[in-house]
PDB file of C-alpha atoms in Angstrom:
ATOM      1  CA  UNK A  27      -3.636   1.584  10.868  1.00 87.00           C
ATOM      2  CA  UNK A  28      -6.445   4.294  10.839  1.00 89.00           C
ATOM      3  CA  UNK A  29      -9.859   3.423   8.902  1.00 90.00           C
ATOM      4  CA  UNK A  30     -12.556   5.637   8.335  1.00 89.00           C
ATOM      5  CA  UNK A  31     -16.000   4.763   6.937  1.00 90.00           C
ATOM      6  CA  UNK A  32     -18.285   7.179   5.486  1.00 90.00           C
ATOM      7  CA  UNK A  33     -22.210   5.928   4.583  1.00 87.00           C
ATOM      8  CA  UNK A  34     -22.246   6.560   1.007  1.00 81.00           C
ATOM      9  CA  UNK A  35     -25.210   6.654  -1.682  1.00 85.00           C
ATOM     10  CA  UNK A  36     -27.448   3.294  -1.345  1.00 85.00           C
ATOM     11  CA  UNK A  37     -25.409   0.226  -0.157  1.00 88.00           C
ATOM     12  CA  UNK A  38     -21.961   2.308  -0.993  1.00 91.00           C
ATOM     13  CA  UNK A  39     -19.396   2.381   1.856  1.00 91.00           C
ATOM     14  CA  UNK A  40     -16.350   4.667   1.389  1.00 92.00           C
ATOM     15  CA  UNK A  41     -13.410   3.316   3.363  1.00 92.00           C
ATOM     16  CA  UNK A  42     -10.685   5.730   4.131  1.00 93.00           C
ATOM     17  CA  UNK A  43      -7.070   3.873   5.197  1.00 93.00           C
ATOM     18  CA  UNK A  44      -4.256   5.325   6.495  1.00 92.00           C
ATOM     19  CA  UNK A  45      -1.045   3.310   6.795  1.00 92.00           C
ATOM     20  CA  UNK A  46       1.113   4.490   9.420  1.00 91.00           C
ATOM     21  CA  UNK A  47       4.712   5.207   8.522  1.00 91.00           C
ATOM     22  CA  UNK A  48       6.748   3.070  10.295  1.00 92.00           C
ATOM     23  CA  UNK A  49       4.955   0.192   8.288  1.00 92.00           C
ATOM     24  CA  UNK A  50       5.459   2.081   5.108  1.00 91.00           C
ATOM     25  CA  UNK A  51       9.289   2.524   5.733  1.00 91.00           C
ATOM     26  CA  UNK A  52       9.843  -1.486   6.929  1.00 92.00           C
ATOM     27  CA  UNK A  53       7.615  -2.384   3.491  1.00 92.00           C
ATOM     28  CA  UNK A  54      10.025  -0.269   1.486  1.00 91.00           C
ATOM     29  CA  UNK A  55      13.473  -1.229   3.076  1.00 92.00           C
ATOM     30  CA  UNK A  56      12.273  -4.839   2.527  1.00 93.00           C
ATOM     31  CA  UNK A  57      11.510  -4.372  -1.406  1.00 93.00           C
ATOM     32  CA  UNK A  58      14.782  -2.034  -1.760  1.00 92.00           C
ATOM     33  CA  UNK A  59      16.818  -4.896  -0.345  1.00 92.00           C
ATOM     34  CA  UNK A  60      15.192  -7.735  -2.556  1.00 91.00           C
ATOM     35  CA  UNK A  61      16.493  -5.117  -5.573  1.00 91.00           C
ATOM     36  CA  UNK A  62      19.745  -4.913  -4.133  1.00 89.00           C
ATOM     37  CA  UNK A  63      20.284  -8.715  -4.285  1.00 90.00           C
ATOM     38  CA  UNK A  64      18.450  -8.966  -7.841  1.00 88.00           C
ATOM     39  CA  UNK A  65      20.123  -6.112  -9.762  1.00 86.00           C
ATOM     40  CA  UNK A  66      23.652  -5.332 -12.020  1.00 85.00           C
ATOM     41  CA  UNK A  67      24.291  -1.847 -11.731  1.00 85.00           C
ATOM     42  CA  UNK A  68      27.408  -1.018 -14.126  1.00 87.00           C
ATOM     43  CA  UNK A  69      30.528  -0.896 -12.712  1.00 87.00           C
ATOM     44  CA  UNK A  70      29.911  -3.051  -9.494  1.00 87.00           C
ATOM     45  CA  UNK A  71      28.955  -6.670  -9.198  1.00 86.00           C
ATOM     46  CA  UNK A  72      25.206  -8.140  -8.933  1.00 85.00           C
ATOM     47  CA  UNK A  73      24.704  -7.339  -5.450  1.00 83.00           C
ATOM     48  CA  UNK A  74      27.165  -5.380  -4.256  1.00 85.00           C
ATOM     49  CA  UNK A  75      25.831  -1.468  -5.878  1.00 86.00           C
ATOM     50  CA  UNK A  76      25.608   0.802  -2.735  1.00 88.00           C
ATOM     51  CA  UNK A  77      22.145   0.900  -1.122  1.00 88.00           C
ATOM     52  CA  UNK A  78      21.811   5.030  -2.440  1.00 90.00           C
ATOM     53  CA  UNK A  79      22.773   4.073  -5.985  1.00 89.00           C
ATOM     54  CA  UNK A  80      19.568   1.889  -5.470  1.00 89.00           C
ATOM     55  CA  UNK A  81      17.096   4.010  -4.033  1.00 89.00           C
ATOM     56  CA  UNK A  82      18.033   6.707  -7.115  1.00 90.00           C
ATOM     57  CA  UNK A  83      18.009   3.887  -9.576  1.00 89.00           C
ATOM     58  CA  UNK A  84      14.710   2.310  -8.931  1.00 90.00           C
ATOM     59  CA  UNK A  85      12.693   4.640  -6.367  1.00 89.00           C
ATOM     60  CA  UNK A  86       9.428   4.913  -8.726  1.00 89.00           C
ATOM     61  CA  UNK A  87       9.294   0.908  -9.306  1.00 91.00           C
ATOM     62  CA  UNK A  88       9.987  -0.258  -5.821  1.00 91.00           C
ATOM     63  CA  UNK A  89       7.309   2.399  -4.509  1.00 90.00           C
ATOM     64  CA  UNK A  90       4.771   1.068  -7.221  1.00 91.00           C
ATOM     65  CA  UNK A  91       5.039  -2.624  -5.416  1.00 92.00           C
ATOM     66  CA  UNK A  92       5.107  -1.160  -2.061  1.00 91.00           C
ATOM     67  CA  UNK A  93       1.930   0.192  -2.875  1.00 91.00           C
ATOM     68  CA  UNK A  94       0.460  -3.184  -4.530  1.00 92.00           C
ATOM     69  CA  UNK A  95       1.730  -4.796  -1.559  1.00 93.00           C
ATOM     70  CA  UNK A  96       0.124  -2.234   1.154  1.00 92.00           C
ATOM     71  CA  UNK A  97      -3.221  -2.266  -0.214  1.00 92.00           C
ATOM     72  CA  UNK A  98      -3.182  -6.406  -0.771  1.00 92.00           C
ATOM     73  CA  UNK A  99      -2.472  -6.398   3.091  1.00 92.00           C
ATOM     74  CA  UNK A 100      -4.654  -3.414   4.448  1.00 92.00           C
ATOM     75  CA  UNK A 101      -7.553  -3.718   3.044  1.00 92.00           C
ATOM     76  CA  UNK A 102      -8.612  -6.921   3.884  1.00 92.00           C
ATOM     77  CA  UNK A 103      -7.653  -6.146   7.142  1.00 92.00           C
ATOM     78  CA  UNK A 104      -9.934  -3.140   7.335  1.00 91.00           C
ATOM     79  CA  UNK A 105     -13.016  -4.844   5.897  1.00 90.00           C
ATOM     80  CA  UNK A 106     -12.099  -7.685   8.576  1.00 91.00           C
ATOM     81  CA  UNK A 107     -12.196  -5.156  10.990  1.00 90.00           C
ATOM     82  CA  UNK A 108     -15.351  -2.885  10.747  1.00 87.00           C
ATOM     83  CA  UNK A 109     -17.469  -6.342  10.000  1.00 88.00           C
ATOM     84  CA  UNK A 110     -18.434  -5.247   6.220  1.00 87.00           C
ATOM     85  CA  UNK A 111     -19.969  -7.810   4.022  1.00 89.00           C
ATOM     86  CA  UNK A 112     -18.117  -6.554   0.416  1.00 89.00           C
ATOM     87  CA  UNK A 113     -19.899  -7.451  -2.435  1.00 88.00           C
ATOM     88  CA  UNK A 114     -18.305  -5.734  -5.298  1.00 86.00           C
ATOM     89  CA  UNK A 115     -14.543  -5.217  -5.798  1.00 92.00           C
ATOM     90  CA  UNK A 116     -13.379  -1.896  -4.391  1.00 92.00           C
ATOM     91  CA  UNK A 117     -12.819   0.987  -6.775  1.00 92.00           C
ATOM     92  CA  UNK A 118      -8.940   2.829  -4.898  1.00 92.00           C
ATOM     93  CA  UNK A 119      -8.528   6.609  -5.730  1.00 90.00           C
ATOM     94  CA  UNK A 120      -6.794   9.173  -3.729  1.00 90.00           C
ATOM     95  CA  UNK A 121      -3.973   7.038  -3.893  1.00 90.00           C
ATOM     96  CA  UNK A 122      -0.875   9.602  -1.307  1.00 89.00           C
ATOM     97  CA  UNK A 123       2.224   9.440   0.333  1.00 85.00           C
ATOM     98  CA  UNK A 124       1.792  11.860   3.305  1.00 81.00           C
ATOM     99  CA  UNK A 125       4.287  14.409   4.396  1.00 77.00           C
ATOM    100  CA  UNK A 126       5.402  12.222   7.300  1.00 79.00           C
ATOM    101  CA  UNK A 127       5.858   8.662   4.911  1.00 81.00           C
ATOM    102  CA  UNK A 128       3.046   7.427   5.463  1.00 86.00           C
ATOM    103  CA  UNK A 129       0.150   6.336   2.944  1.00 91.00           C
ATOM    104  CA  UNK A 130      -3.249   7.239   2.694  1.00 93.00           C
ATOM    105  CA  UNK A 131      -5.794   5.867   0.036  1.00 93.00           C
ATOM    106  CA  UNK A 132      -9.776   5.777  -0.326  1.00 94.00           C
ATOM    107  CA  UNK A 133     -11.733   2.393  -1.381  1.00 94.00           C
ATOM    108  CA  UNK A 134     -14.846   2.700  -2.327  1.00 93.00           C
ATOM    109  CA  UNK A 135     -16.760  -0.757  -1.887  1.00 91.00           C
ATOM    110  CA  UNK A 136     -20.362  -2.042  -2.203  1.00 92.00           C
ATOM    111  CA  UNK A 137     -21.761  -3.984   0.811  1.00 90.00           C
ATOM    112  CA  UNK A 138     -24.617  -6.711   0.933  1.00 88.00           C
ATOM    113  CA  UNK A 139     -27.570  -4.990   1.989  1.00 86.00           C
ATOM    114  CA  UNK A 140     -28.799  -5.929   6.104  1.00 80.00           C
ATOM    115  CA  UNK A 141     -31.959  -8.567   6.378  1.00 77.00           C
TER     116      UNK A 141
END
């Protein structure tokens, strides 16, 4: 995982993460299986739809959660790791998939000023 911090205006800290792709790729195999288990697709049995009929079916949804789920895990981690004391809740934009699967998204968080 790649973080970047940039000094922002006053105590603002802009935290730039970048998920790597293998970690994107295990995250979405793992929801797409937990759909394939869950779901009726007509004309085959609860369970049993082939793994493509899946990803077609329910692509948009099961990247929604994968992205819930990255930034649940990642961000923490990040804060954890360049020692920031957060005190507001982080405001996510440039929310992208990159070219080569991974995922890249910008947090923008207040910090408690330094005594």
């Amino acid at each position: 995982m790649k973080i970047e911090v940039k000094q922002g205006e006053g105590l603002k800290r802009e935290l730039t993460i970048e998920v790597p792709n293998d970690r994107v790729q295990a995250e979405m195999e793992k929801k797409f299986d937990e759909v394939k288990r869950s779901v009726t697709l007509k004309g085959f049995r609860k369970g049993k739809a082939p793994m493509n009929m899946i990803k077609t079916a329910y692509e948009g949804e099961v990247r929604a959660d994968v992205v819930d789920e990255l930034i649940k895990e990642t961000l923490p981690e990040a804060v954890r790791q360049q020692t920031l004391q957060v005190a507001s809740r982080p405001t996510l934009t440039n929310l992208n998939f990159n070219d080569d699967g991974g995922f890249t998204y910008t947090a923008m968080v207040e910090v408690f000023p330094e005594i």
